[in-house]
Short mmCIF file of C-alpha atoms in Angstrom, two decimals:
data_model
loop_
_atom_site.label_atom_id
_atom_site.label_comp_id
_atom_site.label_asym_id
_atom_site.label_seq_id
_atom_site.Cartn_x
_atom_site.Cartn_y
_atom_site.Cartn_z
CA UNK A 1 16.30 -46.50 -24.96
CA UNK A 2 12.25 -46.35 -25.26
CA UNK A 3 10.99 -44.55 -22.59
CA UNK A 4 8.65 -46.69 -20.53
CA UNK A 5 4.86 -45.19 -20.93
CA UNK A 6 2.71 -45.22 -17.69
CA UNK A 7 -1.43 -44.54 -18.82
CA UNK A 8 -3.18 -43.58 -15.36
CA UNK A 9 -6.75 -43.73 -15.06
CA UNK A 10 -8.67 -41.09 -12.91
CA UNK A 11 -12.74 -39.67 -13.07
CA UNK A 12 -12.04 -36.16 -13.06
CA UNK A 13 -10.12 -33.31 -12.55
CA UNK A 14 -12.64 -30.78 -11.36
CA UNK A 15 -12.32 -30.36 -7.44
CA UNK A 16 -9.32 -30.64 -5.42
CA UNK A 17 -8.33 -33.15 -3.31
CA UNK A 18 -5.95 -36.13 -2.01
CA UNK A 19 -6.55 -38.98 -4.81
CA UNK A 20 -5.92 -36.39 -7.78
CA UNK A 21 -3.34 -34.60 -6.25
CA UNK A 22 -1.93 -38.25 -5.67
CA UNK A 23 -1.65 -38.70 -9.57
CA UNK A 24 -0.67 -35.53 -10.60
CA UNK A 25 2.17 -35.18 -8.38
CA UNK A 26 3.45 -38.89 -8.70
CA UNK A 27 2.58 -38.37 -12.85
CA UNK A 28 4.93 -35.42 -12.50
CA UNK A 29 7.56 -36.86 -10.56
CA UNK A 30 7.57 -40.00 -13.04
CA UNK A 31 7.88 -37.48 -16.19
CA UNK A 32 10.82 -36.43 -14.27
CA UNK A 33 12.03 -39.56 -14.58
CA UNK A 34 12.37 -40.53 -17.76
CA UNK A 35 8.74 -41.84 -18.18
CA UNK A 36 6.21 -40.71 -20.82
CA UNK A 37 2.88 -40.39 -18.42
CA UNK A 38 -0.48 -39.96 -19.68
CA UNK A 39 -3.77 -39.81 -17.57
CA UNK A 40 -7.41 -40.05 -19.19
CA UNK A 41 -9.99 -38.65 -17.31
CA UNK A 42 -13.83 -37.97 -18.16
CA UNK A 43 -13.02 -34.27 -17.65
CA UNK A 44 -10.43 -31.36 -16.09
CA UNK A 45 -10.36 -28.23 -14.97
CA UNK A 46 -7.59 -26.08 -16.18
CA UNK A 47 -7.18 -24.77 -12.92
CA UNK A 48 -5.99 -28.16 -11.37
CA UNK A 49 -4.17 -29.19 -14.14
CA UNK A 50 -2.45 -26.76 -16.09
CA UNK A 51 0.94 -26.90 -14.00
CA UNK A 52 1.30 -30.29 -14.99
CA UNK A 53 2.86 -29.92 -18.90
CA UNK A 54 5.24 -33.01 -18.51
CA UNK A 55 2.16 -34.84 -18.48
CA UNK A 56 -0.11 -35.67 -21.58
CA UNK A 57 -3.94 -35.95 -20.63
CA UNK A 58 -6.98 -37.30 -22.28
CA UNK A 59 -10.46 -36.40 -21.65
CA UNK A 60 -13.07 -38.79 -22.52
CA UNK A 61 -15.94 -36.23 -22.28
CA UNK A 62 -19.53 -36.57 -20.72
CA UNK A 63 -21.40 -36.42 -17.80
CA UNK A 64 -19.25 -37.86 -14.30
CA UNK A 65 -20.41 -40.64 -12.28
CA UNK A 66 -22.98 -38.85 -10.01
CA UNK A 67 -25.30 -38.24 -13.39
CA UNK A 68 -27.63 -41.65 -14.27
CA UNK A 69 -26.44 -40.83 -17.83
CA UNK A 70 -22.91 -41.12 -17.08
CA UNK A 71 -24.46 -45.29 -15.85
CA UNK A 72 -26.31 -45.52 -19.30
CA UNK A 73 -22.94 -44.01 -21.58
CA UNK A 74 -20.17 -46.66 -19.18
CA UNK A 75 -20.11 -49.28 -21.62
CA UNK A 76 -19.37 -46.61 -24.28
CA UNK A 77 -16.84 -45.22 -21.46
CA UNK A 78 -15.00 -48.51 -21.26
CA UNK A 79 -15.01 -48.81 -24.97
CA UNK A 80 -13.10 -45.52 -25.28
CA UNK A 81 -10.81 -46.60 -22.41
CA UNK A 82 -9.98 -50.16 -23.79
CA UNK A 83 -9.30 -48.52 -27.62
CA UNK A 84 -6.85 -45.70 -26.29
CA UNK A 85 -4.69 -48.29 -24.35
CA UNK A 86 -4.46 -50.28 -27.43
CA UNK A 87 -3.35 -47.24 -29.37
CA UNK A 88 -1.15 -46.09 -26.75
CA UNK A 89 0.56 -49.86 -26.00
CA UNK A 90 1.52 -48.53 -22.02
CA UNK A 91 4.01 -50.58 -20.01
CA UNK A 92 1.65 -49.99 -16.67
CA UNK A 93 -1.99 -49.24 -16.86
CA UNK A 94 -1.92 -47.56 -13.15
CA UNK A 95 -6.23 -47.05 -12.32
CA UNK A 96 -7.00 -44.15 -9.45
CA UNK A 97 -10.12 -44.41 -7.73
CA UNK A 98 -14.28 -45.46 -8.47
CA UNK A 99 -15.02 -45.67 -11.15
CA UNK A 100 -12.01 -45.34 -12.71
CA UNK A 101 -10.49 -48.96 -10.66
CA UNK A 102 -13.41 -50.43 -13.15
CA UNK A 103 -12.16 -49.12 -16.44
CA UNK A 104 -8.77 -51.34 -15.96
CA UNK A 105 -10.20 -53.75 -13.95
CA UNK A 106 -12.72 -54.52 -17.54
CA UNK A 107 -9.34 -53.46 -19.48
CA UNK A 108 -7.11 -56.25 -17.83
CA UNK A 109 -9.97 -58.71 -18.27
CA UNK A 110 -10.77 -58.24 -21.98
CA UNK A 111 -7.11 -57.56 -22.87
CA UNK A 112 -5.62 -60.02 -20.24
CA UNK A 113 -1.73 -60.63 -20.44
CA UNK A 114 -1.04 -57.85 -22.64
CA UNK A 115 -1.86 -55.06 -20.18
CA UNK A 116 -0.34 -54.80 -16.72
CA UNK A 117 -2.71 -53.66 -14.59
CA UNK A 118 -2.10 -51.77 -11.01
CA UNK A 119 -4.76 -49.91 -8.86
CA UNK A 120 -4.25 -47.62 -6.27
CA UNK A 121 -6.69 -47.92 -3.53
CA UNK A 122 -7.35 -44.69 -1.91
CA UNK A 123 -10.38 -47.27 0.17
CA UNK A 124 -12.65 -49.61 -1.62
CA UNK A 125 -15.71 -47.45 -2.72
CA UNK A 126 -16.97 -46.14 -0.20
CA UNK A 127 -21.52 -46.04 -1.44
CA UNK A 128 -20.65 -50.16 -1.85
CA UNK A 129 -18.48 -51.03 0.91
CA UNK A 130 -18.97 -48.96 3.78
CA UNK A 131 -22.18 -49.27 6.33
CA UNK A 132 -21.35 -45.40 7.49
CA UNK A 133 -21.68 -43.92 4.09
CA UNK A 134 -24.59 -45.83 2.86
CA UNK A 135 -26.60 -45.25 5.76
CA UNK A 136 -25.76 -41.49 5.29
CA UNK A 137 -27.76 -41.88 2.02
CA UNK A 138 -30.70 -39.61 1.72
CA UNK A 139 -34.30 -41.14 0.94
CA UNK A 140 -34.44 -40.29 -2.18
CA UNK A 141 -35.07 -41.66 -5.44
CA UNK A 142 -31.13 -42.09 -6.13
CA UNK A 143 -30.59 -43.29 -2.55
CA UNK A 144 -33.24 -45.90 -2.52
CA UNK A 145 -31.76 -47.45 -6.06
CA UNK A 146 -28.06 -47.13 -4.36
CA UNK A 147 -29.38 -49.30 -1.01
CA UNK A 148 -31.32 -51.69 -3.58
CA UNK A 149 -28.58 -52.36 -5.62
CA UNK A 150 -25.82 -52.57 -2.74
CA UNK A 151 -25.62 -56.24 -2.96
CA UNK A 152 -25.46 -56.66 -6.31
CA UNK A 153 -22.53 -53.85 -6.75
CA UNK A 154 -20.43 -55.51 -3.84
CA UNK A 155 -20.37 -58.92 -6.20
CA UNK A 156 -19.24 -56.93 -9.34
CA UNK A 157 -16.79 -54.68 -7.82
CA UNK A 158 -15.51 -57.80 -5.90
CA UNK A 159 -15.35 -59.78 -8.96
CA UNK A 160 -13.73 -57.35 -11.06
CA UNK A 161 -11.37 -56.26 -8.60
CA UNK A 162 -9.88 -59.60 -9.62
CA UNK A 163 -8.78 -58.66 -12.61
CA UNK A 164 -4.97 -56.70 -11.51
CA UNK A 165 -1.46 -57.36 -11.49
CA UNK A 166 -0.65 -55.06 -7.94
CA UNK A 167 -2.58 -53.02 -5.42
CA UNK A 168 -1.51 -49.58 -4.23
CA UNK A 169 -3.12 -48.90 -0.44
CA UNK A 170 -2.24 -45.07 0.20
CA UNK A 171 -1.98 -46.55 4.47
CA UNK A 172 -1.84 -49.47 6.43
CA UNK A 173 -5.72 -48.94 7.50
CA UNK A 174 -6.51 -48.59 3.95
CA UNK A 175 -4.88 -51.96 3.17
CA UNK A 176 -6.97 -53.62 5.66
CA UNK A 177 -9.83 -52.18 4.14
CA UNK A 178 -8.72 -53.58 0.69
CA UNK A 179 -8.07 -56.98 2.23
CA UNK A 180 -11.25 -57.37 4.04
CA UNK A 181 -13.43 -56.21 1.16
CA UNK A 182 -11.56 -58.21 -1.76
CA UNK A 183 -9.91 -60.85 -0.23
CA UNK A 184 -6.44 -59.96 -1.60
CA UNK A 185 -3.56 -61.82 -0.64
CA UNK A 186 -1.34 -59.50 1.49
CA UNK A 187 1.77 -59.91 -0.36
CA UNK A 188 -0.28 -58.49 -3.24
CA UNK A 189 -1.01 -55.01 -1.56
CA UNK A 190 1.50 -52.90 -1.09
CA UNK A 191 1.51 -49.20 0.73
CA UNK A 192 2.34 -45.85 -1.07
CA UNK A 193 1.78 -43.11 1.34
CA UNK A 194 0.51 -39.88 -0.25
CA UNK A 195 3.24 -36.71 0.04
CA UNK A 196 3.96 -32.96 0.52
CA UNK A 197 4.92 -30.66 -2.01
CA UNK A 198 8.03 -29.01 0.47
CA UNK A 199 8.00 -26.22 -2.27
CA UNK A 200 4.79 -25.00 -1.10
CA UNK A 201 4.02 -26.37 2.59
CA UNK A 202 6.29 -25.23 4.61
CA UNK A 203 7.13 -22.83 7.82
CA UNK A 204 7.95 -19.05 7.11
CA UNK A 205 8.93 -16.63 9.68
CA UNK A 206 6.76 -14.09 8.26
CA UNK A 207 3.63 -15.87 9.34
CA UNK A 208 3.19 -15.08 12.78
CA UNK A 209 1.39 -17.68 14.97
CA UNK A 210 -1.99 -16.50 15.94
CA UNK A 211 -2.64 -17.76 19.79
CA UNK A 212 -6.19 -19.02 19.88
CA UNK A 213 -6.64 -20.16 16.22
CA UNK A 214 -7.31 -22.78 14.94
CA UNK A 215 -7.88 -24.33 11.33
CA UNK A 216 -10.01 -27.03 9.30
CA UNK A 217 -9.48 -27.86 6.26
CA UNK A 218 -12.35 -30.15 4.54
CA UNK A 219 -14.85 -30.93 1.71
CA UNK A 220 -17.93 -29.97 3.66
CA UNK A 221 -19.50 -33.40 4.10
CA UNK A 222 -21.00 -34.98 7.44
CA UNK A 223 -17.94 -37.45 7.29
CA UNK A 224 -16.09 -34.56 8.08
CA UNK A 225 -17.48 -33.84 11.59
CA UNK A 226 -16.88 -29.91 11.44
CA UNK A 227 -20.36 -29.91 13.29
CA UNK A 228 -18.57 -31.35 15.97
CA UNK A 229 -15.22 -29.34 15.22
CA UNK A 230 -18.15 -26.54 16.23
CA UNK A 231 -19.74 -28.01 19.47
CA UNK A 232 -16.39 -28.71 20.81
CA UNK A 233 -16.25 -24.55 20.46
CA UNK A 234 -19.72 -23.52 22.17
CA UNK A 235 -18.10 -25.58 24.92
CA UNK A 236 -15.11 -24.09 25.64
CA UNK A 237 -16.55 -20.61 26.25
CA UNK A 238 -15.94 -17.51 27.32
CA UNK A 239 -12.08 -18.52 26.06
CA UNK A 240 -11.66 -16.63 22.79
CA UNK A 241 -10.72 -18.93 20.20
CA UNK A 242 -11.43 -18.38 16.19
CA UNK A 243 -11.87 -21.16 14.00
CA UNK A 244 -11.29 -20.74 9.97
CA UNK A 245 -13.30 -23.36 7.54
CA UNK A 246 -11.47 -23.76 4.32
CA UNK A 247 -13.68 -25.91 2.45
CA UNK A 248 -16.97 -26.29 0.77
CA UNK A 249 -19.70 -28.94 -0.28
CA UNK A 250 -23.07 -29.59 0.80
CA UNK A 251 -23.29 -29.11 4.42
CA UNK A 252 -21.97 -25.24 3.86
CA UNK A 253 -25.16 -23.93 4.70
CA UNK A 254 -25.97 -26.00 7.34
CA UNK A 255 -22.92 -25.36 9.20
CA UNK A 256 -22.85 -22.06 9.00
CA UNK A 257 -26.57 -21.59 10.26
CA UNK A 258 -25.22 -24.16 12.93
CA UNK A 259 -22.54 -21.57 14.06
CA UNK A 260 -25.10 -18.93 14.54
CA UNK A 261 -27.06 -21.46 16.68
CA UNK A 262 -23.80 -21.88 19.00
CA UNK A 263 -23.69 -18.15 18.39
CA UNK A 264 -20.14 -18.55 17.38
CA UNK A 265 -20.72 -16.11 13.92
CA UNK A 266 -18.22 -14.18 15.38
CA UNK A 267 -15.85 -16.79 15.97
CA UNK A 268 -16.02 -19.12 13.04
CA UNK A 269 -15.17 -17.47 9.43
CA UNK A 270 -16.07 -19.80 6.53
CA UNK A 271 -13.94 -19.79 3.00
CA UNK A 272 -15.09 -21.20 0.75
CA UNK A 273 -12.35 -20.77 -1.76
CA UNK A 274 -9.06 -19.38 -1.12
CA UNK A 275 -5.85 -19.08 -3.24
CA UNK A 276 -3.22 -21.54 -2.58
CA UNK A 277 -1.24 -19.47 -0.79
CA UNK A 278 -3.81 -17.84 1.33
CA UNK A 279 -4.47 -21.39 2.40
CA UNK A 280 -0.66 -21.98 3.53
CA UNK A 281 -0.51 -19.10 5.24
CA UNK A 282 -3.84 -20.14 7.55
CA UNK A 283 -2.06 -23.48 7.99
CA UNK A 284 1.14 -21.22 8.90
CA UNK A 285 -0.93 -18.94 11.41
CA UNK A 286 -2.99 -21.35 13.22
CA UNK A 287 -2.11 -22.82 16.84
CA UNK A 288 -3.35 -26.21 14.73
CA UNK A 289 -5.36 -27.85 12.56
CA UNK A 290 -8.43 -29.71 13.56
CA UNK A 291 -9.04 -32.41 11.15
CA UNK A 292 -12.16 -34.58 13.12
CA UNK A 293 -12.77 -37.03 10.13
CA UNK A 294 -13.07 -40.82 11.60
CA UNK A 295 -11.45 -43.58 9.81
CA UNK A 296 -10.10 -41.32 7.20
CA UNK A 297 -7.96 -43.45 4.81
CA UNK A 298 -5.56 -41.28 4.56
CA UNK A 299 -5.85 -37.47 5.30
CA UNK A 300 -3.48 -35.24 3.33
CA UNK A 301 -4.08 -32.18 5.61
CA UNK A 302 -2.70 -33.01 8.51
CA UNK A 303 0.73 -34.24 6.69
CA UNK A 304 0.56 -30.67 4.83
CA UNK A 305 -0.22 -28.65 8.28
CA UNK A 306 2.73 -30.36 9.65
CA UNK A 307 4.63 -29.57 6.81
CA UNK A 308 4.12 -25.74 7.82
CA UNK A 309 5.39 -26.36 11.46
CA UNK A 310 1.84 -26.91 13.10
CA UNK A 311 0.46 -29.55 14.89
CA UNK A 312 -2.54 -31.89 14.25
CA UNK A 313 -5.63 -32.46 16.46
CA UNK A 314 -6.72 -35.71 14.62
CA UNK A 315 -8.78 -39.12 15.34
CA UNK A 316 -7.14 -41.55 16.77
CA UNK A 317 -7.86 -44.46 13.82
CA UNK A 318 -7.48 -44.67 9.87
CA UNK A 319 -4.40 -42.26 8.34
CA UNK A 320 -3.85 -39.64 10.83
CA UNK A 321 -3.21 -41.98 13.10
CA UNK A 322 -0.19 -43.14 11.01
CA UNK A 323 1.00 -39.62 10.35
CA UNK A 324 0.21 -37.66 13.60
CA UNK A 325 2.00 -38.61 16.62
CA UNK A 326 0.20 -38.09 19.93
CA UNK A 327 1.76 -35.94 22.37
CA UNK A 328 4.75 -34.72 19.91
CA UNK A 329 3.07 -33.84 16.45
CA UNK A 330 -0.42 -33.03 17.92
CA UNK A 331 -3.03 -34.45 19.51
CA UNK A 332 -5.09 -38.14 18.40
CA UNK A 333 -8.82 -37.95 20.20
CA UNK A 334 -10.64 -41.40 20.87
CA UNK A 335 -13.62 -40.31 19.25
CA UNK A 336 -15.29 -37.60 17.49
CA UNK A 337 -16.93 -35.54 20.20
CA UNK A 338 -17.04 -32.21 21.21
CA UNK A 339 -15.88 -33.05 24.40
CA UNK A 340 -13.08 -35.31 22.99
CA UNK A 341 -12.47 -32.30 21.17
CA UNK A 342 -12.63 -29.43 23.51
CA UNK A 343 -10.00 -31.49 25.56
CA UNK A 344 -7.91 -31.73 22.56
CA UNK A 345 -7.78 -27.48 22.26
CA UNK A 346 -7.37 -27.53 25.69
CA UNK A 347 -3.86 -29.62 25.47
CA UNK A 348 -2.37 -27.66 22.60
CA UNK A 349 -3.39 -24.22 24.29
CA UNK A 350 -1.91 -25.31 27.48
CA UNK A 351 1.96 -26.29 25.30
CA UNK A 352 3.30 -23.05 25.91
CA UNK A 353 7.21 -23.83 26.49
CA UNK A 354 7.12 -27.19 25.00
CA UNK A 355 5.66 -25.77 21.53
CA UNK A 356 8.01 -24.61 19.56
CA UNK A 357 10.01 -28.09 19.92
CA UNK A 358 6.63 -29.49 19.09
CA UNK A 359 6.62 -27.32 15.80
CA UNK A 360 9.83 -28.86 15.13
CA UNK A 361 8.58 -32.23 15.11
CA UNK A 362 6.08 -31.41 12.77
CA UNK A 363 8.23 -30.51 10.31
CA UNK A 364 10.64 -33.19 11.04
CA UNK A 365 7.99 -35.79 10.45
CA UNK A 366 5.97 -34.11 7.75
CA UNK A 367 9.90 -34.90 5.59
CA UNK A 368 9.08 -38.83 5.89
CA UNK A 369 6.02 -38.42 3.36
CA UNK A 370 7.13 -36.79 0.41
CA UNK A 371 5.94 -37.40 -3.30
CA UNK A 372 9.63 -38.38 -4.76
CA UNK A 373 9.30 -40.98 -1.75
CA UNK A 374 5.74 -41.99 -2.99
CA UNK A 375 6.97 -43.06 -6.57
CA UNK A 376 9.86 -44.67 -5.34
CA UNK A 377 7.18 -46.79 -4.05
CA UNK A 378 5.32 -47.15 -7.45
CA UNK A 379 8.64 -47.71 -9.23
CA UNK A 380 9.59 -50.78 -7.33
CA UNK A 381 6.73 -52.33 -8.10
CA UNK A 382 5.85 -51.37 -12.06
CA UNK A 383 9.11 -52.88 -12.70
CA UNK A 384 8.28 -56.76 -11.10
CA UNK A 385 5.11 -56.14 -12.06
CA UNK A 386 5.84 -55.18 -16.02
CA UNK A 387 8.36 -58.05 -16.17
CA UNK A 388 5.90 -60.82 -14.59
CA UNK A 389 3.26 -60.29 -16.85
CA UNK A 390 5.51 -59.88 -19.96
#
């Protein structure tokens, strides 16, 4: 029997985080299988994807969409796209996130019944969609011509997004979010919850739990909050308590000069890259992770922290609050404040008997999101989907 041929469609492979680690893992698992998975992307880094050799990729080449020539090349982009599914004939053309929704969205319309199309919405882009992020937008040249031409981008993406066979929300909040923005009709989105490789997260009795530690791992962005992650700190001295950032992006500097401000230098150490396994083991060590991100569609750290037996100080809204469960897996806050914050530290500090059994639960619940899970998710639906539009 032909194996059935799955062509995903991502940006890039050249920084780490939850959407490409979404389709390497579920393009692994599906070579696995039986299925003969390809992904095109504009670029990778070997780095990120040379573990994956069940997996065929193609790079398009080019700048990525933050460069205004990458705007000027996308029709040639969408050419490239549109020619290497008709070479490659896939059962499922399976789209990742911006701007990569758009190459199948113009695929499915051009080629219509001949392609089945399914997206997996991480969120609906964020620089059209969400008021947060575009009033986060600097005044600059490129930030003027993104708030100028919001309107105008909500009425193509919304019109293209028309153009699929199934949506993929990666949580229940995320759904809403897809609903909302595109009008879907709910029996059209589906959820497929992002998972944990158990091979690497999880606990290991030679980690030792360090007391008054704590842990953050982020892309250094204001959506983050790790500014607040750092207020909530300055006030809860004199108690010693150390905070590790794993993470970086553009608000590096700033946070760190912010941390000299609280005078917490001493208290705060910043990574900026770390192995994988030096980042387990600070999952492994720390009393918990802090992860202050509001409305976070989904938030793979907190699933992976829990994964290594420790418990999740989280915001109580978006993903964590599907993942993390208050008073058993860790902590969900009301808000983003330092003081929401500090009495978040507070609680887990003061679990002394009761934390162990609350370690337990971590890793209990941490089970429930796994990858092979994930594309059984993805599997039921390629099927219906495949058939219907064959």
């Amino acid at each position: 029997m032909k194996k059935k041929r799955i062509l995903y469609l991502h940006p890039h492979f050249t920084l780490p985080g939850g959407a490409g680690r979404h389709a390497l893992e579920t393009g692994k698992e599906l070579a696995l299988r039986g299925w003969d998975v390809h992904i095109v992307s504009i670029r990778n880094s070997d780095s990120l994807t040379s573990d994956y050799k069940t997996i065929t990729f193609h790079q398009l080449g080019g700048p990525l969409s933050s460069s205004l020539l990458f705007w000027i090349r996308l029709p040639l982009i969408m050419w490239k796209v549109r020619r290497l599914i008709k070479a490659l004939s896939p059962d499922i053309v399976f789209s990742q996130v911006f701007p990569a929704n758009w190459w199948g969205f113009v695929a499915k319309a051009s080629v219509g019944e001949a392609v089945t199309h399914v997206w997996m919405c991480q969120e609906p882009s964020a620089f059209i969609h969400s008021k947060k992020w575009i009033q986060a937008l600097p005044y600059s040249a490129a930030g003027i011509g993104a708030r100028l031409l919001n309107p105008l981008l909500k009425i193509i993406d919304r019109k293209l997004a028309t153009h699929v066979d199934a949506v993929f929300a990666n949580s229940h909040f995320s759904k809403q979010l897809a609903l909302d923005a595109y009008g879907y009709p709910e029996s059209l989105v589906g959820i497929c919850y992002p998972g944990v490789d158990s091979t690497r997260f999880f606990p290991s009795t030679a980690v030792s739990k360090k007391e008054l530690q704590f842990v953050t791992c982020a892309r250094l962005t204001k959506f983050k909050n790790v500014d607040k992650i750092l207020a909530a700190l300055h006030e809860l001295k004199p108690l010693p308590i150390t905070l590790v950032v794993i993470g970086d992006g553009e608000e590096y500097h700033a946070l760190v000069e912010l941390s000299k401000r609280l005078s917490l230098e001493h208290s705060v150490a910043f990574r900026r890259s770390v192995s994988d396994s030096e980042m387990v083991d600070a999952l492994r060590e720390s009393r918990a992770l802090i992860h202050a991100a509001e409305e976070e569609p989904f938030g793979l750290a907190p699933v992976e922290a829990m994964a290594c037996g420790t418990p999740v100080i989280a915001i109580k809204g978006g993903g964590p609050a599907e993942t993390v469960i208050h008073g058993e897996t860790g902590y969900l806050c009301n808000a983003a404040t330092p003081t929401e914050l500090s009495s978040a530290i507070r609680w887990i500090i003061s679990q002394k008997q009761s934390y162990e059994a609350a370690q337990a639960r971590c890793t209990t619940r941490a089970r429930l999101f796994s990858w092979q899970a994930a594309t059984d998710s993805l599997e039921a639906v390629f099927g219906t989907s495949s058939d219907q539009s064959r």
